[in-house]
GROMACS .gro file of C-alpha atoms in nm:
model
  163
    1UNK     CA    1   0.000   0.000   0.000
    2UNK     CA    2   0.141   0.358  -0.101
    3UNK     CA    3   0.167   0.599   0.168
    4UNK     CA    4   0.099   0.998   0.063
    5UNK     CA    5   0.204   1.282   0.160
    6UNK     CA    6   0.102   1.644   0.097
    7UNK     CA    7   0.265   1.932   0.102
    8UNK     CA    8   0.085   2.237   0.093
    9UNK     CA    9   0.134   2.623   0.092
   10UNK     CA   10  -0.063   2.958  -0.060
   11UNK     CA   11   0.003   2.915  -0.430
   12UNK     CA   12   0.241   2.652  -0.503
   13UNK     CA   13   0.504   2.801  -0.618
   14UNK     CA   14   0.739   2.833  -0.324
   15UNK     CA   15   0.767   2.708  -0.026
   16UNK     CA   16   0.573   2.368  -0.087
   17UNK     CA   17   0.757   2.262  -0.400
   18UNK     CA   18   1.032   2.350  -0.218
   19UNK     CA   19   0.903   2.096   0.110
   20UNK     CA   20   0.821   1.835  -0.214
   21UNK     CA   21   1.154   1.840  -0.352
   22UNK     CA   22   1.347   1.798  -0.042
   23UNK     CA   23   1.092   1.556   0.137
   24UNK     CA   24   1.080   1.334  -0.216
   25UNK     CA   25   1.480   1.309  -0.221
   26UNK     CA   26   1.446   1.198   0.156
   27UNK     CA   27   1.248   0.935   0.077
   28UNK     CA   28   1.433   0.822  -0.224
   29UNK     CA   29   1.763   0.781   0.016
   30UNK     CA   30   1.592   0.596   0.265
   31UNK     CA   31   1.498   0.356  -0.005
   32UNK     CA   32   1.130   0.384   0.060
   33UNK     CA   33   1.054   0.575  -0.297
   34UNK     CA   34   0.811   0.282  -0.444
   35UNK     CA   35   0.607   0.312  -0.103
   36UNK     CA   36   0.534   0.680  -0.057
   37UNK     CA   37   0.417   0.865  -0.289
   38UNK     CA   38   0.474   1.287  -0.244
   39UNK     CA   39   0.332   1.582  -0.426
   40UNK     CA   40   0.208   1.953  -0.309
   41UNK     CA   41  -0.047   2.199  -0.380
   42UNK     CA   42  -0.129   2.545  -0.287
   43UNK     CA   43  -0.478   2.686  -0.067
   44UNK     CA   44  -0.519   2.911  -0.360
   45UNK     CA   45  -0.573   2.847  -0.767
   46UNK     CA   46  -0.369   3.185  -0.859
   47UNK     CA   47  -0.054   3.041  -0.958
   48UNK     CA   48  -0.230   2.681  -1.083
   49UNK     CA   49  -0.052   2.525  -1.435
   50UNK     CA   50   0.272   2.743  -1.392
   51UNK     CA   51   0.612   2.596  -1.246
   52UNK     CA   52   0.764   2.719  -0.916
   53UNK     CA   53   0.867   3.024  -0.910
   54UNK     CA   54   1.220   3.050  -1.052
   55UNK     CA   55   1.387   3.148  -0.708
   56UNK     CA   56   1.234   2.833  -0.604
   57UNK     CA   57   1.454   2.611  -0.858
   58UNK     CA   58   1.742   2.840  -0.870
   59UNK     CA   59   1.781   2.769  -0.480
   60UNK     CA   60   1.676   2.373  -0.525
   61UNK     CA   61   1.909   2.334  -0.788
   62UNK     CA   62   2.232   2.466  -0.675
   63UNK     CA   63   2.125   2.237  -0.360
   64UNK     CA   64   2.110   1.900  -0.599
   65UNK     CA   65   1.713   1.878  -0.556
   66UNK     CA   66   1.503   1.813  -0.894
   67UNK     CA   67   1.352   2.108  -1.006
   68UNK     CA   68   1.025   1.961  -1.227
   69UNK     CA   69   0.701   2.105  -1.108
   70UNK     CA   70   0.330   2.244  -1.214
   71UNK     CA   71   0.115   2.425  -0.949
   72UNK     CA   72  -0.222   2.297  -0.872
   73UNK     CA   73  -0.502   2.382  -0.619
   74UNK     CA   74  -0.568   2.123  -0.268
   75UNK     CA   75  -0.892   1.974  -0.324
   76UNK     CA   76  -1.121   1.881  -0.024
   77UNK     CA   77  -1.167   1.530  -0.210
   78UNK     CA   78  -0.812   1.433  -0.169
   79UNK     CA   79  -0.789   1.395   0.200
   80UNK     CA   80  -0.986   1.041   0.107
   81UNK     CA   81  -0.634   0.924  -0.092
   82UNK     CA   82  -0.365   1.107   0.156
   83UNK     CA   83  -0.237   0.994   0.469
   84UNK     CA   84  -0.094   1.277   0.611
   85UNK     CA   85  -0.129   1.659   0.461
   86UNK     CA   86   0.158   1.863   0.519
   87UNK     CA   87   0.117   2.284   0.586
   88UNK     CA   88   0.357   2.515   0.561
   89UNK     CA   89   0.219   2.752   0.844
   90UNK     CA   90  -0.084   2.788   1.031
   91UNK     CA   91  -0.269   2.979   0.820
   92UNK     CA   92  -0.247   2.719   0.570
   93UNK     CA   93  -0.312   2.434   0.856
   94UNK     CA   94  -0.679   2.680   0.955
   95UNK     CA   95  -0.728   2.630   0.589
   96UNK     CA   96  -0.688   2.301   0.524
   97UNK     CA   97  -0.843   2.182   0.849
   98UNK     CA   98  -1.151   2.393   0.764
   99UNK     CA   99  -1.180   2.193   0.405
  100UNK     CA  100  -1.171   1.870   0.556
  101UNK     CA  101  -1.467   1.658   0.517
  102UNK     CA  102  -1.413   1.461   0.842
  103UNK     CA  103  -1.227   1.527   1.202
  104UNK     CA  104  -1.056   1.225   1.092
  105UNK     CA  105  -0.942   1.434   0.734
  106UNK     CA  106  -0.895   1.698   0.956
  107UNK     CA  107  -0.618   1.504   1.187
  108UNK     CA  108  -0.396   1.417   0.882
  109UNK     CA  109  -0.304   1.815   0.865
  110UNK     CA  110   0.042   1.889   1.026
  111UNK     CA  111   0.263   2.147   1.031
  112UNK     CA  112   0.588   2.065   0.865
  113UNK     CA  113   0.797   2.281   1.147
  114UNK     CA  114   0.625   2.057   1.400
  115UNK     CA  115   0.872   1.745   1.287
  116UNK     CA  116   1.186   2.003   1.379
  117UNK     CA  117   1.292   1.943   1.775
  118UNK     CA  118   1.475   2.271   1.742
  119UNK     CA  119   1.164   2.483   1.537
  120UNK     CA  120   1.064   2.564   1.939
  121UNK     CA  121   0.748   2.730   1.915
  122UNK     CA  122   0.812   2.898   1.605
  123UNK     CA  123   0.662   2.637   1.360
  124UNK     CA  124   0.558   2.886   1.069
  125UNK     CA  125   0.785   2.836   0.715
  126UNK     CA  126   0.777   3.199   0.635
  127UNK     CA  127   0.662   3.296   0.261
  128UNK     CA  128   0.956   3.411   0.086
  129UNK     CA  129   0.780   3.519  -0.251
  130UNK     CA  130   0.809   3.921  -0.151
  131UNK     CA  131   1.155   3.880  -0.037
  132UNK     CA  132   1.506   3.845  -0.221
  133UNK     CA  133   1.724   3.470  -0.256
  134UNK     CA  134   1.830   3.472   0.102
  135UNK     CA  135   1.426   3.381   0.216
  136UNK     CA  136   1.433   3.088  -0.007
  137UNK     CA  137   1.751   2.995   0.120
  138UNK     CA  138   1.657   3.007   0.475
  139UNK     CA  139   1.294   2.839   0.357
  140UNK     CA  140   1.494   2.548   0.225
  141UNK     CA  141   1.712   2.532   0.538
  142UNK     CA  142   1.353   2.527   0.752
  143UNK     CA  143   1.239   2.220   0.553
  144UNK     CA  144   1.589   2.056   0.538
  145UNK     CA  145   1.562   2.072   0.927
  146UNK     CA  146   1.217   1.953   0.967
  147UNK     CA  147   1.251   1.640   0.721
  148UNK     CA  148   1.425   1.416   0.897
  149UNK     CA  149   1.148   1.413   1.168
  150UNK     CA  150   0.899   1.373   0.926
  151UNK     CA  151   1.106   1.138   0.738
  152UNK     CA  152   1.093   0.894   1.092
  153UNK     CA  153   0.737   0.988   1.117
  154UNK     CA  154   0.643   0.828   0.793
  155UNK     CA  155   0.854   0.548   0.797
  156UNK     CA  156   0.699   0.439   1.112
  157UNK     CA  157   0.325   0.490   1.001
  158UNK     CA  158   0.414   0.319   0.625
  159UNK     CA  159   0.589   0.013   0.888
  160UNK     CA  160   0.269   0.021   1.070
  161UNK     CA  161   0.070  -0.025   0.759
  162UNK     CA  162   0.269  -0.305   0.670
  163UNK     CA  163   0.251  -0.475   0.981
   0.00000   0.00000   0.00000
């Protein structure tokens, strides 16, 4: 059974392609790429059929991540094929949680800072879209950090499954 994972932002051009990218190579290295399956969307149709936005793959790039993406909109019908739904800050988690069909949709919708022991209290990504490089550098250094934690988290729900 194929585990999926979320990640999800404003528009889908920044920060979750960025989360995708990273979290995707993660999974790859731990050798668990034919069981979880990971893609992102944005809250908001604005930005839906373009790529990510060109800071995006100019930071994800010179980092070694894959760069391929197309924006698309979260739809309330896809909590019924995800496992776990992946926000970027807490707007975006009041969003999503709002969409859900079910309390039990609702519950798959975590904050990706919330896998980081060192985030603190501080668990927002912060949108780097109006800023210059250095806020999708420190974006990518947020989800670096928190994607090891997630990394064990899924592992041990797609071992679970299996069990």
């Amino acid at each position: 059974m194929t585990y999926r994972v979320c990640f999800v932002c404003t528009g889908n051009i920044c920060r979750s392609p960025m989360a995708e990218s990273v979290f995707r190579a993660r999974v790859a290295e731990a050798g668990l790429d034919g069981l979880v399956e990971v893609d992102s969307a944005g809250t908001g149709g604005w930005h839906e059929g373009d790529g990510a936005d060109p800071r995006t793959a100019a930071v994800l790039e010179e980092n070694g991540y894959a760069t391929g993406h197309t924006a698309r909109r979260f739809q309330p019908s896809w909590f019924s094929r995800l496992d776990l739904v992946v926000a970027l800050d807490s707007g975006h988690l009041g969003a999503l949680r709002r969409l859900a069909p079910t309390e039990q949709d609702a519950q798959k919708v975590r904050l990706l800072r919330s896998y980081d022991p060192a985030a603190g209290d501080d668990l927002d990504v912060p949108d780097p879209y109006y800023g210059g490089a250095e806020g999708f550098e420190e974006c990518l250094e947020m989800v670096e950090a928190a994607s090891a934690g997630l990394l064990a988290a899924v592992r041990e729900d797609v071992e679970g499954q299996a069990a």
